Structures are given as structure tokens and as C-alpha cells.
mmCIF file of C-alpha atoms in Angstrom:
data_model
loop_
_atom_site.group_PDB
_atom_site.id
_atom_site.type_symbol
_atom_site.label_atom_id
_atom_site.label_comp_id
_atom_site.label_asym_id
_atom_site.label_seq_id
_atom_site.Cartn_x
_atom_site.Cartn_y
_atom_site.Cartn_z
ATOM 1 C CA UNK A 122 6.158 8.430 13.765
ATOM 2 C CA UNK A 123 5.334 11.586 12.414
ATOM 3 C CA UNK A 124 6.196 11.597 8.876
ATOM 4 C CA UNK A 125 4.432 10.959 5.786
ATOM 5 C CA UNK A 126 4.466 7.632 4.858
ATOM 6 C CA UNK A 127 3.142 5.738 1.329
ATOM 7 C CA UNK A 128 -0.719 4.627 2.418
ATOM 8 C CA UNK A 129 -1.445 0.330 3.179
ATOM 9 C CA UNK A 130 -4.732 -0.211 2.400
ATOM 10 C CA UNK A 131 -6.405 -3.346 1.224
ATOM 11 C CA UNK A 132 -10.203 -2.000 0.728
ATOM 12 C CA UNK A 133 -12.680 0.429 2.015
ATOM 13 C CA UNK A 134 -10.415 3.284 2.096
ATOM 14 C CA UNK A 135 -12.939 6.426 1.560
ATOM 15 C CA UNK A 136 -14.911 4.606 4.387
ATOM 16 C CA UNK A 137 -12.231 4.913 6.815
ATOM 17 C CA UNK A 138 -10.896 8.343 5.889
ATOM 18 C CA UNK A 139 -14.734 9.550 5.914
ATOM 19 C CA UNK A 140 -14.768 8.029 9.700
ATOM 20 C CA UNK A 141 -11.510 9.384 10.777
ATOM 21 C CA UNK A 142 -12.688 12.831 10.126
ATOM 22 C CA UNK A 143 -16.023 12.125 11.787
ATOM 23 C CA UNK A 144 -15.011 10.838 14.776
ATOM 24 C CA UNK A 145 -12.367 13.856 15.161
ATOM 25 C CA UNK A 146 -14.761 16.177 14.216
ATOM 26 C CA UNK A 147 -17.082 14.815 16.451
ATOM 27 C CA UNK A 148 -14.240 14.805 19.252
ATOM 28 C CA UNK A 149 -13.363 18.316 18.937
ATOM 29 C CA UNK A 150 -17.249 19.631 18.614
ATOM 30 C CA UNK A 151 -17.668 17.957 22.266
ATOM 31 C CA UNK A 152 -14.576 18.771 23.611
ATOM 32 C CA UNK A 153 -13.237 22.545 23.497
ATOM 33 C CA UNK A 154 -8.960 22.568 23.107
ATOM 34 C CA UNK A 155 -9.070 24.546 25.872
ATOM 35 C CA UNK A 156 -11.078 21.742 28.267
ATOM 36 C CA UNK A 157 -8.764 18.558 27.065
ATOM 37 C CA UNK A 158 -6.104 17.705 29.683
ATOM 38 C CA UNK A 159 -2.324 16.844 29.988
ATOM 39 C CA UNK A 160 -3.168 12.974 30.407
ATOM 40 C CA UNK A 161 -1.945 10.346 28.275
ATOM 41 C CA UNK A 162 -5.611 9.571 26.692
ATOM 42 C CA UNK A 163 -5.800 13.717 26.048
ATOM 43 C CA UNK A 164 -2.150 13.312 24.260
ATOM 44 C CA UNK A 165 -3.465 9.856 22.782
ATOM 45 C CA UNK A 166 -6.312 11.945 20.632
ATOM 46 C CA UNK A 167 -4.518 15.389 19.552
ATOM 47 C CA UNK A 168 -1.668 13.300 18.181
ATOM 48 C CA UNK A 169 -5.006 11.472 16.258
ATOM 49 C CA UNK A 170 -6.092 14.409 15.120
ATOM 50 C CA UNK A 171 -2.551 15.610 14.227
ATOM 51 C CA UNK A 172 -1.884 12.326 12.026
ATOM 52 C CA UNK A 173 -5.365 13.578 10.145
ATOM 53 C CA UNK A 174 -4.393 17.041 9.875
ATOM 54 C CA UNK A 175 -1.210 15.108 8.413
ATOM 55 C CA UNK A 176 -3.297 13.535 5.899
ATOM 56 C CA UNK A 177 -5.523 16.320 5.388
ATOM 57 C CA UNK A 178 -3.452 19.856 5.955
ATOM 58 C CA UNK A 179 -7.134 20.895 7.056
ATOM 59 C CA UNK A 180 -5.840 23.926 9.323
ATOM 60 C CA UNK A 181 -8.665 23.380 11.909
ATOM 61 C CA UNK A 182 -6.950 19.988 13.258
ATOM 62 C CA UNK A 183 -4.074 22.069 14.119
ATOM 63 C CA UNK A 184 -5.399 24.971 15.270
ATOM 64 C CA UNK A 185 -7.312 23.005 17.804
ATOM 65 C CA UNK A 186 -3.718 21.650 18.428
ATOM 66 C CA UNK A 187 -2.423 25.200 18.853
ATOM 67 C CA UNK A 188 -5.637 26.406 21.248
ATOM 68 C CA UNK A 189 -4.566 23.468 23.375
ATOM 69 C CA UNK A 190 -0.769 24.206 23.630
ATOM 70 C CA UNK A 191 -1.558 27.766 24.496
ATOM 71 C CA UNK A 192 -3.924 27.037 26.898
ATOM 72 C CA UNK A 193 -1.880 24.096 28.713
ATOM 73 C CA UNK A 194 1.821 25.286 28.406
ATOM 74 C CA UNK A 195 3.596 28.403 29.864
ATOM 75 C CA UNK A 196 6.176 30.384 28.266
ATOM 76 C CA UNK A 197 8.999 28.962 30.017
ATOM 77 C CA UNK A 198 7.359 25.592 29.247
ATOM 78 C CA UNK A 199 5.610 24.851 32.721
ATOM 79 C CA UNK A 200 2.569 22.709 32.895
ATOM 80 C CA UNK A 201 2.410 22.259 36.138
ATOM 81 C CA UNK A 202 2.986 18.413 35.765
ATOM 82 C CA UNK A 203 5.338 16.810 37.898
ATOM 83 C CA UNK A 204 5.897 13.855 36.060
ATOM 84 C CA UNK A 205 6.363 11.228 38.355
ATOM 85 C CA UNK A 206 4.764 8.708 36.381
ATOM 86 C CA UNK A 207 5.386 7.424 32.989
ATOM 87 C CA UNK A 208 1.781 8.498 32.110
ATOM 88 C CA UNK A 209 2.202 11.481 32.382
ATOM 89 C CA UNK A 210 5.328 11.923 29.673
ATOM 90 C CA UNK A 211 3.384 10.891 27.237
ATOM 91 C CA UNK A 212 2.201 13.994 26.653
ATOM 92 C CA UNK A 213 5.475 15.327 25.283
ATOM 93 C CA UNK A 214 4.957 13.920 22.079
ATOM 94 C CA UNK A 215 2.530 16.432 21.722
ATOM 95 C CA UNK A 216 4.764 19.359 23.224
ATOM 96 C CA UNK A 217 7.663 18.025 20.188
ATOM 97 C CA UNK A 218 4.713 18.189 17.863
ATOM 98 C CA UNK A 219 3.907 21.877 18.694
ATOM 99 C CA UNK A 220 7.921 22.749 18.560
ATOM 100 C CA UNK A 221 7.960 21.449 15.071
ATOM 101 C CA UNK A 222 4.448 23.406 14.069
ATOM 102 C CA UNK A 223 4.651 26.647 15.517
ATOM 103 C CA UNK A 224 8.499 27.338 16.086
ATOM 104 C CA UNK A 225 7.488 28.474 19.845
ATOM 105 C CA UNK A 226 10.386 27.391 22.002
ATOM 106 C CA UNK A 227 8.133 27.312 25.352
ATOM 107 C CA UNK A 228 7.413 23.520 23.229
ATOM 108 C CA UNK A 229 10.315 23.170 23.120
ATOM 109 C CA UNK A 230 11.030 23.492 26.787
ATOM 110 C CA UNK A 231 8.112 21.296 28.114
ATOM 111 C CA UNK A 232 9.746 18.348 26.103
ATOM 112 C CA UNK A 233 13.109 19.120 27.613
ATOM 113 C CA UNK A 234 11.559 19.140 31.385
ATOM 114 C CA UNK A 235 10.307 15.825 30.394
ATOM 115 C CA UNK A 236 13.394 14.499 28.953
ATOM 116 C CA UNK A 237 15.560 15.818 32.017
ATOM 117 C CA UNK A 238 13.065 14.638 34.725
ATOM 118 C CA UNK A 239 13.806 10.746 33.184
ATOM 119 C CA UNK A 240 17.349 11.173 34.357
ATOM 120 C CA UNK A 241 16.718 11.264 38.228
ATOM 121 C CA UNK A 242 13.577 8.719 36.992
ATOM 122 C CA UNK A 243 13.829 5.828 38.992
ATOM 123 C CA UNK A 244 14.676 2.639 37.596
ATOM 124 C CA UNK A 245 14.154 -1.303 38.328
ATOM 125 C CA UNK A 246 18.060 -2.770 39.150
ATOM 126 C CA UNK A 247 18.236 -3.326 35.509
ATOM 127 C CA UNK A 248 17.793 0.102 34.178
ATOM 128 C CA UNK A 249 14.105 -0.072 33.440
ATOM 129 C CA UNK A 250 11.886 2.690 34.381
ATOM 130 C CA UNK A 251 9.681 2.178 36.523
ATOM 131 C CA UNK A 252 5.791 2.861 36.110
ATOM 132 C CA UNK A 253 5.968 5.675 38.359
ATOM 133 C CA UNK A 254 7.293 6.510 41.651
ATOM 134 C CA UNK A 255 4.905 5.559 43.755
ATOM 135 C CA UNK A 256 5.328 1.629 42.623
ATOM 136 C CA UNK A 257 9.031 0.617 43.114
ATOM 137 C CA UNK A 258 10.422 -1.872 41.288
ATOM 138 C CA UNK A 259 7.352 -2.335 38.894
ATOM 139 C CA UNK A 260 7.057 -2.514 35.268
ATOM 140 C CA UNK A 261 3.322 -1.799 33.182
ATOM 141 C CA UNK A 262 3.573 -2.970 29.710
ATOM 142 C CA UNK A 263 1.399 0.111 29.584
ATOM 143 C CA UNK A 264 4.660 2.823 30.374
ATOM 144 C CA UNK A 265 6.701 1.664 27.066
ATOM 145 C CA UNK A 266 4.132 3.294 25.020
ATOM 146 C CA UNK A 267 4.393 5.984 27.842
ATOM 147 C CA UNK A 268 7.490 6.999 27.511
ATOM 148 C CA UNK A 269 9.602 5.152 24.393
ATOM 149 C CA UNK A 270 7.800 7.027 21.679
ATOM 150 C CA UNK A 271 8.722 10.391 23.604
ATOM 151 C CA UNK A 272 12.560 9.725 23.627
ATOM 152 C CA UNK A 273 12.642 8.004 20.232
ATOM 153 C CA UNK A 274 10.928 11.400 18.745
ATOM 154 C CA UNK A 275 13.208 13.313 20.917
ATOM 155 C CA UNK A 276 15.964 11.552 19.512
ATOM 156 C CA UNK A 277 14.455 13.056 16.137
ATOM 157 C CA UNK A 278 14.308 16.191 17.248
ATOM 158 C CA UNK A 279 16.905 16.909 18.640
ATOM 159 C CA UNK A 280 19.744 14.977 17.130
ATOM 160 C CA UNK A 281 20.159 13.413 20.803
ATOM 161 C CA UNK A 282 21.072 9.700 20.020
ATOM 162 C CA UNK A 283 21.419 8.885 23.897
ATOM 163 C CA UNK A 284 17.357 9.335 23.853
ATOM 164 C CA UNK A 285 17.087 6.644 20.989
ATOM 165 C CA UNK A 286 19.109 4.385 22.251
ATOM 166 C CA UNK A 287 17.150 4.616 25.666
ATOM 167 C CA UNK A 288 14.184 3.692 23.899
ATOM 168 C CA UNK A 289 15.467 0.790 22.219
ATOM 169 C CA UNK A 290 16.900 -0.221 25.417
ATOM 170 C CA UNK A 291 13.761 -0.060 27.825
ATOM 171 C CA UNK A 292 11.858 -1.739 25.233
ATOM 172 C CA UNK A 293 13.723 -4.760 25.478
ATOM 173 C CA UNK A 294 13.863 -4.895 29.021
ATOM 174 C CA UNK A 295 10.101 -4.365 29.476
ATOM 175 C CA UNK A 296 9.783 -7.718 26.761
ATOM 176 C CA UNK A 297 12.476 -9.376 28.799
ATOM 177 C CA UNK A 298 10.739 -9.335 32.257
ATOM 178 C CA UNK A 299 6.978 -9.450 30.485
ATOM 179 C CA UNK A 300 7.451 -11.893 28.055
ATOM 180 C CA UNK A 301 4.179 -14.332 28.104
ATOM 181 C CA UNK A 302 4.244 -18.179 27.302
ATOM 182 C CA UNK A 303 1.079 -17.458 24.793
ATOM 183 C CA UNK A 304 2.921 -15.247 22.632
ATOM 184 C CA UNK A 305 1.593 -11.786 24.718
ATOM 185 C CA UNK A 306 3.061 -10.204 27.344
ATOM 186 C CA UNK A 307 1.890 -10.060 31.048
ATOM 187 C CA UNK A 308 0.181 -6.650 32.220
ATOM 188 C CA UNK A 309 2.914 -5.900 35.110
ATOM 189 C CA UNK A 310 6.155 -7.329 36.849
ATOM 190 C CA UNK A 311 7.397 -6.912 39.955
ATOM 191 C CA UNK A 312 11.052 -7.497 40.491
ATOM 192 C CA UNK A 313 10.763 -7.091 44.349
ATOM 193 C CA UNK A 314 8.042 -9.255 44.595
ATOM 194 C CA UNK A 315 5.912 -7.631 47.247
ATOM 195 C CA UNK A 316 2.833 -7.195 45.807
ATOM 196 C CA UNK A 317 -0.261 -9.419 46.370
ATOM 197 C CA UNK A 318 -0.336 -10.540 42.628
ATOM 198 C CA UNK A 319 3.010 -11.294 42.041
ATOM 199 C CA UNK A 320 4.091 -14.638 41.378
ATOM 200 C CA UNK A 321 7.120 -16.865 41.950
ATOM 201 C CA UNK A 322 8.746 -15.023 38.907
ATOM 202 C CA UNK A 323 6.956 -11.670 39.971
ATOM 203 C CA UNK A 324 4.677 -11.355 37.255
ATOM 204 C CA UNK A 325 1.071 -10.244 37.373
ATOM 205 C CA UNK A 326 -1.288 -13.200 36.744
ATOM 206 C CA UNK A 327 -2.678 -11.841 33.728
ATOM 207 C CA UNK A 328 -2.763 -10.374 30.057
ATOM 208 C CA UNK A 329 -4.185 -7.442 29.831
ATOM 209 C CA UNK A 330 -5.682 -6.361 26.099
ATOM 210 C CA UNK A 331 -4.837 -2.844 25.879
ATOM 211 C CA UNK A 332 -1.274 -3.551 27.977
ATOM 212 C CA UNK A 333 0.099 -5.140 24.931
ATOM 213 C CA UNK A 334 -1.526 -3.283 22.676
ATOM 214 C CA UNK A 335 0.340 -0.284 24.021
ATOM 215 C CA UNK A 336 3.381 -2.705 23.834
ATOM 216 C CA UNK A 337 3.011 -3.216 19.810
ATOM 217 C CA UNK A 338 2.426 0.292 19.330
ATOM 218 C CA UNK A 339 5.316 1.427 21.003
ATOM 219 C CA UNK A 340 7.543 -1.178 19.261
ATOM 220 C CA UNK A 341 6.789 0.058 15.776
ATOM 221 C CA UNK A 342 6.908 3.631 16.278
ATOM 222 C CA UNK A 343 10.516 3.750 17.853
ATOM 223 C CA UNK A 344 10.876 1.476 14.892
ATOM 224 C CA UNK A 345 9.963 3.416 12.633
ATOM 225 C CA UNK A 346 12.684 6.436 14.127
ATOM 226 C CA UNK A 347 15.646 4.123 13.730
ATOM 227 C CA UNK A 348 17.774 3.800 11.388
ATOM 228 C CA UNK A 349 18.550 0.187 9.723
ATOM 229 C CA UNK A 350 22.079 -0.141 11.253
ATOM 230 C CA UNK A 351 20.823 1.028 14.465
ATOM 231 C CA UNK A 352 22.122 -1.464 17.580
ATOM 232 C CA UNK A 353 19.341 -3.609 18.638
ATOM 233 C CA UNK A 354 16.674 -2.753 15.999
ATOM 234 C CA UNK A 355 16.222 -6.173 14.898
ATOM 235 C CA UNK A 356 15.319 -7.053 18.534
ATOM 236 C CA UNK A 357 12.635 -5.026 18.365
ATOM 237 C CA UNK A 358 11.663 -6.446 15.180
ATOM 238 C CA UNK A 359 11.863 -9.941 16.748
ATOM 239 C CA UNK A 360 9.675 -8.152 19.575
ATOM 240 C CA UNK A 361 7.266 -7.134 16.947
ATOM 241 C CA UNK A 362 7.148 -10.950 15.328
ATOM 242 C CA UNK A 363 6.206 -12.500 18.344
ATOM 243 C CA UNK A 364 3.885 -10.140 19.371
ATOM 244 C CA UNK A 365 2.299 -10.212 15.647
ATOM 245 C CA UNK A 366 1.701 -14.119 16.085
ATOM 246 C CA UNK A 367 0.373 -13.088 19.222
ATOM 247 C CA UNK A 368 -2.362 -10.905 18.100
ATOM 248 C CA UNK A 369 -3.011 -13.228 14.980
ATOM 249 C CA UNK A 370 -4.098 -16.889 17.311
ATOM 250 C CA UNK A 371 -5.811 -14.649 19.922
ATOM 251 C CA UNK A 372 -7.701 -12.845 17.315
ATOM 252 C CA UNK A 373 -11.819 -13.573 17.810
ATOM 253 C CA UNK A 374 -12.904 -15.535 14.519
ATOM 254 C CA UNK A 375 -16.609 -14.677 15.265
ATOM 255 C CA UNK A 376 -15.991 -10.814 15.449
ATOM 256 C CA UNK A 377 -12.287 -9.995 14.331
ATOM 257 C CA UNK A 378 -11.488 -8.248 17.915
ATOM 258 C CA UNK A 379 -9.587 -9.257 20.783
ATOM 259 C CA UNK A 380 -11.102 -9.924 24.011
ATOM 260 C CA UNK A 381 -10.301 -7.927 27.770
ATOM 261 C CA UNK A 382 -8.396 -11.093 28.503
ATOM 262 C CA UNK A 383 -7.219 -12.347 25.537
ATOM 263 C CA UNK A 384 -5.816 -15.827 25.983
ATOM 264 C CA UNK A 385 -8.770 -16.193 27.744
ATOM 265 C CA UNK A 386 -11.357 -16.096 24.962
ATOM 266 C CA UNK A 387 -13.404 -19.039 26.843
ATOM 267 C CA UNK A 388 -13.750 -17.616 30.267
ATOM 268 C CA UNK A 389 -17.207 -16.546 31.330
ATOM 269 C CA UNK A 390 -17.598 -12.883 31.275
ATOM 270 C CA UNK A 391 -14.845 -11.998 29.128
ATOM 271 C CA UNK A 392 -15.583 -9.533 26.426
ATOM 272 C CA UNK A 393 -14.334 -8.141 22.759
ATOM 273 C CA UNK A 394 -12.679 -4.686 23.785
ATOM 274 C CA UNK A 395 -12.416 -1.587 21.114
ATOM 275 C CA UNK A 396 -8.942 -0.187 21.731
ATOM 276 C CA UNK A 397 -6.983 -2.716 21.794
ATOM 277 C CA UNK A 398 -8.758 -4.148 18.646
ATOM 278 C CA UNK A 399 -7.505 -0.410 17.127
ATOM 279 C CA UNK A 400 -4.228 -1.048 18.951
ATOM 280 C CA UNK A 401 -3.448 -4.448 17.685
ATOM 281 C CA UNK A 402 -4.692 -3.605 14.082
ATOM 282 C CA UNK A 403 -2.724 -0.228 13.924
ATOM 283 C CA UNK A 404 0.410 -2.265 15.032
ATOM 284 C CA UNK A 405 -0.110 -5.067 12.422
ATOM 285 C CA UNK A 406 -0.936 -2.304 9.507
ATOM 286 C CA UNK A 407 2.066 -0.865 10.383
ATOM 287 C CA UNK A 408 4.734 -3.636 11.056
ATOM 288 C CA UNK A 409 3.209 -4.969 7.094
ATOM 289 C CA UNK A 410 3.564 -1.185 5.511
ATOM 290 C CA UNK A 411 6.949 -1.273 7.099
ATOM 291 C CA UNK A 412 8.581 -4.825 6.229
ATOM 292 C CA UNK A 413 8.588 -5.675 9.406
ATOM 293 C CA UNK A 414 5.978 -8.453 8.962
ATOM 294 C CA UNK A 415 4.840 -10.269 5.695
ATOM 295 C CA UNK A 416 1.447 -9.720 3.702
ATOM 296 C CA UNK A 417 0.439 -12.990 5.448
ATOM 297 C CA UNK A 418 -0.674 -10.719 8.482
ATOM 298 C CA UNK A 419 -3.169 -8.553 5.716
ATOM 299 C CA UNK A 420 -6.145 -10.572 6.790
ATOM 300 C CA UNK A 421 -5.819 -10.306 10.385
ATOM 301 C CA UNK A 422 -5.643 -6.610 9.769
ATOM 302 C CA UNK A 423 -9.000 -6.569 7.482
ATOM 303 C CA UNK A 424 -11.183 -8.719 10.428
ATOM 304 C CA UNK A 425 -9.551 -6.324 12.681
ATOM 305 C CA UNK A 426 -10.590 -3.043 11.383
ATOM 306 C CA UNK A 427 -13.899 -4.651 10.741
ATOM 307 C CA UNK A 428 -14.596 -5.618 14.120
ATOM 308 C CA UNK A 429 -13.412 -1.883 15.206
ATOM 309 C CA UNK A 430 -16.006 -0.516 12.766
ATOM 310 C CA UNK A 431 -18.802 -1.843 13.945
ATOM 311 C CA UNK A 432 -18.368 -0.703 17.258
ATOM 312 C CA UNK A 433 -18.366 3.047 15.515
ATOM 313 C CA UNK A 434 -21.343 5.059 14.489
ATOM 314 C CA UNK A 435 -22.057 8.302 13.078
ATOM 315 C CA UNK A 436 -25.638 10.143 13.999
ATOM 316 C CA UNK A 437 -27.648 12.121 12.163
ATOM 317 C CA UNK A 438 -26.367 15.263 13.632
ATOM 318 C CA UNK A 439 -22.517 13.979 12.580
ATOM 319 C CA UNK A 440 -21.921 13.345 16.504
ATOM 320 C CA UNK A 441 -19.997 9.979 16.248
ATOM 321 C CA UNK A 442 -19.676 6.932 19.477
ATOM 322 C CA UNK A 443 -17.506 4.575 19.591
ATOM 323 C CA UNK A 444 -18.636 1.467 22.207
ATOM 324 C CA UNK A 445 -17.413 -0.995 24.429
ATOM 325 C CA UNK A 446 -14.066 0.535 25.322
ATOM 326 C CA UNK A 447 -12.757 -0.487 28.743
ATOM 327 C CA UNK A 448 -11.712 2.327 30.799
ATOM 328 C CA UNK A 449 -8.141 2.739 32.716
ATOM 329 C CA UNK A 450 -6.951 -0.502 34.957
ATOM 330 C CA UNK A 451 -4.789 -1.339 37.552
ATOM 331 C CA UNK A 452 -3.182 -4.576 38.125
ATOM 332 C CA UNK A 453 -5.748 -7.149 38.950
ATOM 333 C CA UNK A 454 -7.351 -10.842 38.579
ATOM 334 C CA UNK A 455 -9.374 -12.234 36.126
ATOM 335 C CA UNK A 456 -12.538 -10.950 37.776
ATOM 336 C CA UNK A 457 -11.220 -7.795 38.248
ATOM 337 C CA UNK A 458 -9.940 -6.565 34.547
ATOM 338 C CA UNK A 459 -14.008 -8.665 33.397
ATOM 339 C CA UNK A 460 -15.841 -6.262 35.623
ATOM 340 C CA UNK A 461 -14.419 -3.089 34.861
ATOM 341 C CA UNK A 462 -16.815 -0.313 33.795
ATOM 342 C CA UNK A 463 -17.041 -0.360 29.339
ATOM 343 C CA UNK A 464 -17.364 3.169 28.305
ATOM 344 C CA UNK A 465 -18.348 4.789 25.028
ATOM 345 C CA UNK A 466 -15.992 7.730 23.335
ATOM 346 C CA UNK A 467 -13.756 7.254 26.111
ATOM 347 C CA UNK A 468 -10.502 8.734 24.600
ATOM 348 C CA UNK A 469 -8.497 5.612 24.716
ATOM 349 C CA UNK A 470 -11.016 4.343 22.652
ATOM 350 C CA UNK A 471 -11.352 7.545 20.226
ATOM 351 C CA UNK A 472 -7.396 8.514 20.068
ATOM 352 C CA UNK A 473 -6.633 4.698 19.222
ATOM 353 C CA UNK A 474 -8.933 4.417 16.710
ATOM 354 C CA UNK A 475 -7.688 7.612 14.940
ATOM 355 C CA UNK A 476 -4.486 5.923 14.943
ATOM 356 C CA UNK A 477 -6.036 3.116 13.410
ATOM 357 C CA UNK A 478 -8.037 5.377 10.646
ATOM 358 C CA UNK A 479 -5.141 7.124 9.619
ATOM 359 C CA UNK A 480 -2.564 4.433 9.401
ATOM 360 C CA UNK A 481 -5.556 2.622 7.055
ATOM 361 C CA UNK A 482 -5.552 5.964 5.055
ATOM 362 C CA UNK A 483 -2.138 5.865 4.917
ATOM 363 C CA UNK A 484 -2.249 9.391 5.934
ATOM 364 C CA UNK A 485 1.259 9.150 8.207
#
């Protein structure tokens, strides 16, 4: 995840580079290190502007890194967090970031108080964890990009195969119980079936865009830690196959995005979403640069990143927005995910579309 990698463009590189750095730039003018939170969206753009500081070794993308982590983490590596969701673990990805960076082992100890709280975590009867602890027995296809990325880096980190292997593990049980029909995944599960929208097989009645975008992203950056002899890794190939065919027949012809429910292109009110356009684009990009999908999946990725772009624009005055990103969801019904509030520069939006930009660059 956070190496340097060779770069898989197809066209318009400069453009995208020249928008990465805008829209962090942009990011980082509005929002002082010191203001940006511990949440999953705050960890979801520094680790965008890390992959461009990556690409760029421009020393201001990590010092705002390094103004954050001072500001956010105590010496004995303390934030305050509880982390009783899934959510909010996310954030150690930045914390094993840092480690690496700076050498300051108060990093170091945030990612361990992370990794340590996951084994009292609780767990579906399967072993899955669940999204957090105030929702037994439910899965979010949203908590494998939660919390798989963190162990799989971990893993890296540390030399502490049991973390890898978790994340290979939770990853297929999240596919196993979320698995949808159209070649997507449902947004949630419930294995005790108690909740209002659970059905006979306790799913949610659903797909949720930026649910399985999460999903794909996930998938190829625990991927991309493993190594090719590594049990289970070509499930998680299989996982990113299906979910590749997925995003290629739900893809919008007219725009090259992906609507809020997207095997549900035809239902009135339903709408072209940016960040899991980025999501679903970043995934493809990668799975291709990778070999784990075939240059047949190049065009999907070029309507893609054109239907993110032109929901982005730069100002006069260098300030960038990005538009028409749907803000955090529950679990819900059709007219419940259609009538959520579409934000612009929400950080979902911003910190997926830097993943996007710099994957295009081929700046990690």
C-alpha cells in the first residue's frame, strides 16, 4: 500500500498530477493539521496527501502529516479514542505511516493500542468483526476497508504474520455473508436477524455505492501486502474479479460514474455519486497495474476517471471543489440512501479522489 509502485496511465497524466496537487493544496489551505480529526474520512485524506508527498517528496505534504500527529497523538500513544468501532481504526494507517516517517515510537504505540484492542473486538460466530460494538452481530461492507488495510500494513510493519492473515481472513468472510446476486455486495448483514431491514438471509435490502467501493479498495491493498504463496490470496483475487465485473455492467454509459444505488440505475431519484466513482476507478487502476485483472478493464477505468473529473474544479484563487459526494449512511431503503444530503469537498469525496489521482500518476 505504501510503496512505490511503476505508474498505469493510459492518457492525461500531467492533468491528473496537476489536480492531485490542487485539490491537496486546496485541502490543506482550508483545513489547518492541527483542526483535522481522528475519523476515518480525516485518515482517508492525509494518507492522500501522503501517497502525493510519495510521488512528489514535496516536504510540505508531510509536514502537514507531522503537525497532525503531534497535535492528535500523546507520547505514550493516547488519542483518546476508544475504538469501539471499526471506523475508528482506520486511522492507524496513518499512526504506521508516522512510525515509518519520523522514527517517534509514541506512532508506534497508537498502532499497537489499535492492534491489541481487535483482540477483545467482538466478533460475528464466525470470526468476523463486527462493525462496532454497539451493533452485534452486524457486518458493513464499509469496516473491511476499516480495519483490513490496518492489520495487513501492520503485518508489514511489524513482521506480525498473525495480522495478515487476519486480514485475508475477514475479507473473505465479509464477501461470504455480503455477496450480491448482481455481481456487488450488499451494504450490511445481520447474522442475528433482528433488525428491521434484515431479510430471510439477514441481509440489508440494498447496495450501497461507496459500501463496495470501500470493499474493492480494501481487497487490493491487503493484496498488494501479500506475498504470492500467501494462503488464500487468490480468493481475494477471485473477490477482486467479481467485484471488477461488478463495477464494469453497473458503470453509467452516459457519464462513466456509478450511481448511489447502483444496480438501480433506472430508479427515480437515483443519482451518479463522486467517491465511489474514485473508489471503483482506483480499485480497477490498481487490480490492472497489479495483474490482478486484464487490460480489458482499461476503458472502464478511462470513463471512470472522466466522470470523476468533471465533478472537480479549480478557481481562480487555486481553491479546488469537488461535487456531488454523498455524505456518511446508515443502513437504509431505497428512499433513504436517494435522499441523503450530496455535499461538496466532503473528505470522503476529497481523500478518495487523491487515491484516485495518485494511483493515475502512478505515484504509489
Amino acid at each position: 500500500m505504501l510503496g512505490l509502485l511503476s505508474p498505469a496511465v493510459s492518457a492525461s497524466a500531467a492533468d491528473r498530477t496537476d489536480l492531485s496537487r490542487a485539490v491537496a493544496d486546496s485541502t490543506m489551505a482550508a483545513h489547518p493539521a492541527a483542526k483535522i480529526g481522528l475519523n476515518y474520512p480525516d485518515g482517508l485524506v492525509l494518507l492522500g496527501i501522503y501517497r502525493l508527498y510519495q510521488r512528489t517528496h514535496d516536504q510540505r505534504y508531510l509536514d502537514y502529516l507531522k503537525a497532525w500527529g503531534t497535535a492528535k497523538v500523546s507520547t505514550d500513544g493516547d488519542t483518546g479514542v476508544a475504538y469501539d468501532s471499526l471506523d475508528s481504526m482506520f486511522i492507524g494507517n496513518v499512526f504506521l505511516v508516522l512510525a515509518k516517517e519520523t522514527g517517534d515510537h509514541r506512532y508506534t504505540l497508537a498502532a499497537q493500542r489499535i492492534h491489541d484492542r481487535l483482540k477483545s473486538y467482538p466478533r460475528t460466530s464466525d470470526g468476523a468483526f463486527i462493525h462496532n460494538t454497539g451493533l452485534s452481530g452486524q457486518l458493513w461492507a464499509d469496516g473491511a476497508f476499516m480495519v483490513t488495510p490496518f492489520l495487513a500494513n501492520y503485518a508489514v510493519a511489524t513482521g506480525d504474520s498473525s495480522a495478515s492473515a487476519e486480514a485475508v481472513k475477514q475479507l473473505n468472510l465479509y464477501f461470504g455473508h455480503l455477496r450480491h446476486p448482481d455481481g456487488m455486495l450488499y451494504h450490511a448483514y445481520d447474522e442475528k436477524h433482528a433488525q428491521p431491514w434484515s431479510d430471510a438471509d439477514g441481509h440489508s435490502p440494498e447496495v450501497w455505492c461507496r459500501a463496495v467501493g470501500w470493499f474493492g479498495a480494501a481487497t487490493v491493498e491487503v493484496l498488494d501486502t501479500l506475498p504470492k504463496t500467501a494462503p488464500d490470496r487468490d480468493k481475494l483475487v477471485d473477490i477482486t474479479a467479481f467485484l471488477a465485473d461488478g463495477y464494469r455492467t453497473w458503470q453509467d454509459p452516459a457519464t462513466g460514474r456509478w450511481f448511489q444505488l447502483p444496480v438501480k440505475p433506472k430508479l427515480a431519484g437515483n443519482w451518479t455519486e463522486t467517491s465511489s466513482s474514485s473508489l471503483y476507478t482506483y480499485t480497477l487502476s490498481r487490480a490492472i497495474q497489479q495483474g490482478y485483472l486484464g487490460a480489458e478493464y482499461q476503458p472502464v477505468v478511462d470513463r471512470g476517471y472522466a466522470g470523476v473529473r468533471d465533478r472537480v474544479s479549480i478557481a481562480d484563487d487555486g481553491s479546488t471543489k469537488i461535487t456531488e459526494v454523498g455524505v456518511g449512511t446508515n443502513v437504509g431503503d431505497a428512499a433513504f440512501y436517494l435522499a441523503r444530503p450530496r455535499a461538496t469537498n466532503d473528505f470522503h469525496g476529497i481523500g478518495a479522489f487523491l487515491y484516485l489521482g495518485e494511483q493515475l500518476a502512478g505515484g504509489v
